[in-house]
């Protein structure tokens, strides 16, 4: 699944099948394998009283295999607000995550998998070790002949259930095609030739509307600008192919900027 941004990483850990509108770049993808990377730090600045002021920090640390091991949201002074620690199994699948906040509270979740003969996931079960026996979330995968998949999430309780929670469909390139909630609202996704979202149809029982994204690329195919309504986001890349800055504007006024620094092995 593809999930964008700091908060999306936390949500991946807590509710694996939720989908979000924002397209995902490499520096945002919690599941991306980055064997060359030790840490990534993002500092976000917002416009306040005519100047950009740091409002938040994001820190990611990677294990030797290149999997994310720690993901933290911090205050500008470095104080931790919330974090998630990840472990992965020998096959590169998520095994556990531990959510922790500034009070010291920790919540642990474990993952178990059922595979088909080709080692594709058929079921993924998310459990809270502190919860009553029989209480868990289970994602059920159905693989299509075109290489895509449909994933349905069920909520199980100790004495009742299962209850269908949400459904998602992905194409053979692992791009989200459709996401529906248990209440029936759905989002349908369209992509350009670079694999970036161009349009999202959001539909409820009563009406529907579209979110439209317009993107521009440099000669190497890297995203350099994305426009959504009055909001324009520009992307500055480093020589190593990592995002250096993400700058958001409303009209001609910069409203937010995130600056990324990397430590490589």
XYZ file of C-alpha atoms in Angstrom:
265
model
C 0.000 0.000 0.000
C 1.152 3.515 -0.695
C 0.848 6.051 1.976
C 2.136 9.614 1.982
C 3.739 11.854 4.565
C 4.560 11.651 8.269
C 1.007 11.150 9.500
C 0.366 8.597 6.795
C 3.248 6.559 8.158
C 1.623 6.501 11.573
C -1.694 5.541 10.023
C -0.043 2.733 8.059
C 0.978 1.272 11.375
C -2.392 1.729 13.049
C -4.804 1.056 10.175
C -2.997 -0.571 7.248
C -5.679 -0.264 4.589
C -6.618 3.418 4.822
C -6.026 5.336 1.608
C -5.165 8.980 1.100
C -5.405 11.375 -1.797
C -1.880 12.766 -1.840
C 0.452 11.033 -4.309
C 3.480 9.368 -2.750
C 7.085 10.282 -3.485
C 10.070 8.116 -2.589
C 10.992 10.147 0.492
C 7.434 9.720 1.826
C 7.006 5.984 1.217
C 7.240 4.081 4.505
C 7.614 0.784 2.639
C 10.455 1.914 0.361
C 13.736 0.009 0.829
C 16.682 2.422 1.121
C 19.796 0.317 1.847
C 22.085 3.324 1.277
C 20.282 5.529 3.791
C 20.876 5.875 7.536
C 18.538 8.724 8.405
C 16.326 11.352 6.843
C 15.326 14.547 8.634
C 12.642 16.926 7.437
C 12.182 20.394 8.903
C 8.876 22.090 8.125
C 8.537 25.870 8.110
C 5.237 27.772 7.952
C 4.601 31.412 7.176
C 3.855 33.358 10.357
C 3.744 37.154 10.487
C 5.564 37.479 7.214
C 8.389 35.002 7.779
C 8.923 31.255 7.643
C 9.108 29.745 11.125
C 10.027 26.132 11.902
C 6.946 24.334 13.234
C 7.798 20.628 13.105
C 10.480 18.030 12.456
C 10.297 14.539 11.047
C 13.045 11.957 11.616
C 13.331 8.566 9.930
C 16.015 5.982 10.696
C 16.690 2.902 8.548
C 18.112 -0.506 9.448
C 21.001 -2.136 7.547
C 18.589 -3.824 5.152
C 17.186 -0.429 4.199
C 13.841 -0.828 5.962
C 12.506 1.988 8.079
C 13.119 1.214 11.759
C 12.054 4.433 13.455
C 9.756 7.272 12.420
C 9.314 10.285 14.708
C 7.455 13.549 14.770
C 9.302 16.171 16.837
C 8.853 19.738 17.948
C 11.267 22.353 16.535
C 13.457 21.995 19.646
C 13.832 18.252 19.003
C 11.382 17.059 21.664
C 9.555 13.920 20.527
C 5.786 14.252 20.121
C 4.999 10.834 18.680
C 6.931 7.984 17.084
C 6.625 4.514 15.594
C 9.276 1.776 15.797
C 9.103 -0.923 13.111
C 10.493 -4.444 12.799
C 10.452 -6.559 9.644
C 10.552 -10.311 9.079
C 13.172 -12.178 7.030
C 11.055 -11.766 3.888
C 10.796 -7.991 4.224
C 7.247 -7.941 5.521
C 6.177 -5.764 8.426
C 6.341 -7.826 11.646
C 5.636 -5.363 14.469
C 5.194 -1.708 15.158
C 5.256 0.113 18.471
C 3.542 3.481 18.712
C 4.799 5.829 21.438
C 3.911 9.374 22.441
C 5.467 12.148 24.522
C 3.952 10.778 27.744
C 5.795 7.473 27.387
C 2.667 5.518 26.488
C 3.406 2.665 24.084
C 1.051 0.517 22.012
C 2.385 -2.564 20.228
C 0.854 -4.308 17.221
C 1.951 -7.566 15.604
C 1.410 -8.835 12.060
C 0.917 -12.407 10.842
C 0.608 -13.561 7.228
C -0.998 -16.361 5.253
C 0.626 -16.866 1.832
C -0.245 -18.660 -1.389
C 2.223 -21.081 -3.107
C 3.767 -18.099 -4.935
C 4.443 -16.335 -1.599
C 1.794 -13.727 -2.301
C -0.153 -12.521 0.713
C -3.616 -14.038 1.099
C -4.291 -12.704 4.593
C -2.611 -10.240 6.918
C -3.708 -10.164 10.553
C -3.035 -7.207 12.852
C -3.253 -7.895 16.592
C -2.878 -5.954 19.806
C -1.161 -8.348 22.263
C -2.947 -6.592 25.137
C -6.420 -7.040 23.615
C -8.793 -9.926 24.417
C -8.249 -13.136 22.472
C -10.182 -13.116 19.224
C -9.926 -9.353 18.696
C -7.977 -8.356 15.576
C -8.064 -6.777 12.119
C -7.662 -9.019 9.077
C -6.922 -7.980 5.494
C -8.090 -10.538 2.921
C -6.376 -10.388 -0.485
C -7.866 -11.518 -3.793
C -5.371 -11.531 -6.650
C -6.608 -10.790 -10.161
C -5.314 -12.380 -13.358
C -3.922 -9.005 -14.479
C -1.602 -8.913 -11.439
C -3.706 -6.463 -9.480
C -5.383 -7.206 -6.177
C -8.457 -6.398 -4.110
C -8.037 -6.095 -0.339
C -10.918 -6.219 2.135
C -10.410 -5.439 5.820
C -12.539 -7.140 8.482
C -12.825 -6.273 12.170
C -13.018 -9.276 14.495
C -14.066 -9.142 18.146
C -13.886 -11.710 20.918
C -17.607 -12.517 20.831
C -18.842 -11.043 17.567
C -17.937 -10.285 13.983
C -16.341 -10.277 11.550
C -17.500 -6.903 10.287
C -16.423 -5.605 6.911
C -14.472 -2.379 7.425
C -13.045 -1.168 4.097
C -11.958 -2.294 0.635
C -9.128 -1.248 -1.666
C -8.105 -2.211 -5.190
C -4.585 -1.931 -6.644
C -3.339 -2.359 -10.194
C -0.397 -4.534 -11.233
C 1.978 -1.588 -10.610
C 0.839 -1.352 -6.966
C -1.111 1.853 -7.612
C -4.298 2.433 -5.670
C -7.289 2.303 -8.035
C -10.256 2.396 -5.668
C -10.791 2.800 -1.913
C -14.164 2.406 -0.193
C -15.125 2.862 3.448
C -17.514 0.667 5.392
C -20.163 3.383 5.021
C -20.073 3.234 1.228
C -18.086 6.329 0.239
C -15.446 5.608 -2.408
C -12.486 7.270 -4.106
C -11.358 6.294 -7.616
C -7.839 7.195 -8.811
C -6.421 8.035 -12.240
C -2.702 8.356 -13.103
C -0.471 9.909 -15.732
C 2.302 8.092 -17.606
C 4.756 8.920 -14.799
C 2.558 7.150 -12.255
C 1.382 10.312 -10.475
C -2.251 10.923 -9.567
C -4.088 13.198 -12.021
C -7.674 12.885 -10.817
C -9.589 11.422 -7.899
C -13.337 10.877 -8.064
C -14.812 10.962 -4.561
C -18.284 9.496 -4.370
C -20.855 9.149 -1.596
C -24.409 7.846 -1.653
C -25.666 11.363 -2.393
C -23.170 12.995 -4.741
C -19.656 12.988 -6.166
C -16.882 15.431 -6.985
C -13.373 15.406 -8.450
C -9.957 16.361 -7.131
C -7.709 17.313 -10.037
C -3.887 17.398 -9.917
C -1.715 18.898 -12.668
C 1.954 17.897 -12.630
C 5.123 19.066 -14.376
C 8.381 17.131 -14.774
C 12.015 17.861 -15.572
C 13.733 16.245 -18.604
C 14.687 13.198 -16.494
C 11.051 12.580 -15.539
C 11.287 13.875 -11.972
C 8.282 15.703 -10.579
C 9.020 19.414 -10.168
C 5.562 20.923 -9.688
C 2.077 19.790 -8.706
C -0.977 22.055 -8.787
C -4.243 21.337 -6.998
C -6.778 24.160 -7.059
C -5.112 27.362 -5.792
C -2.294 25.380 -4.172
C 1.024 24.862 -5.979
C 3.772 22.594 -4.683
C 7.308 22.723 -6.088
C 9.948 20.005 -5.633
C 13.709 20.543 -5.560
C 15.890 17.460 -6.058
C 19.415 16.652 -4.906
C 22.151 15.241 -7.149
C 21.524 11.804 -5.598
C 17.877 11.855 -6.629
C 16.369 12.656 -3.247
C 13.957 15.459 -2.448
C 15.793 18.460 -1.031
C 12.906 20.887 -0.609
C 9.127 20.874 -0.943
C 7.675 24.377 -1.263
C 3.925 25.068 -1.114
C 2.376 28.327 -2.308
C -1.060 29.896 -2.542
C -0.932 32.185 -5.546
C 2.514 33.809 -5.391
C 2.822 33.587 -1.607
C 4.852 30.770 -0.051
C 2.876 29.248 2.820
C 5.042 26.272 3.772
C 8.454 24.784 3.068
C 9.987 21.477 4.131
C 13.759 21.022 3.899
C 15.176 17.471 3.887
C 18.660 16.335 4.879
C 20.037 12.803 4.531
C 22.770 10.733 6.144
C 24.027 7.933 3.886
C 25.996 4.788 4.662
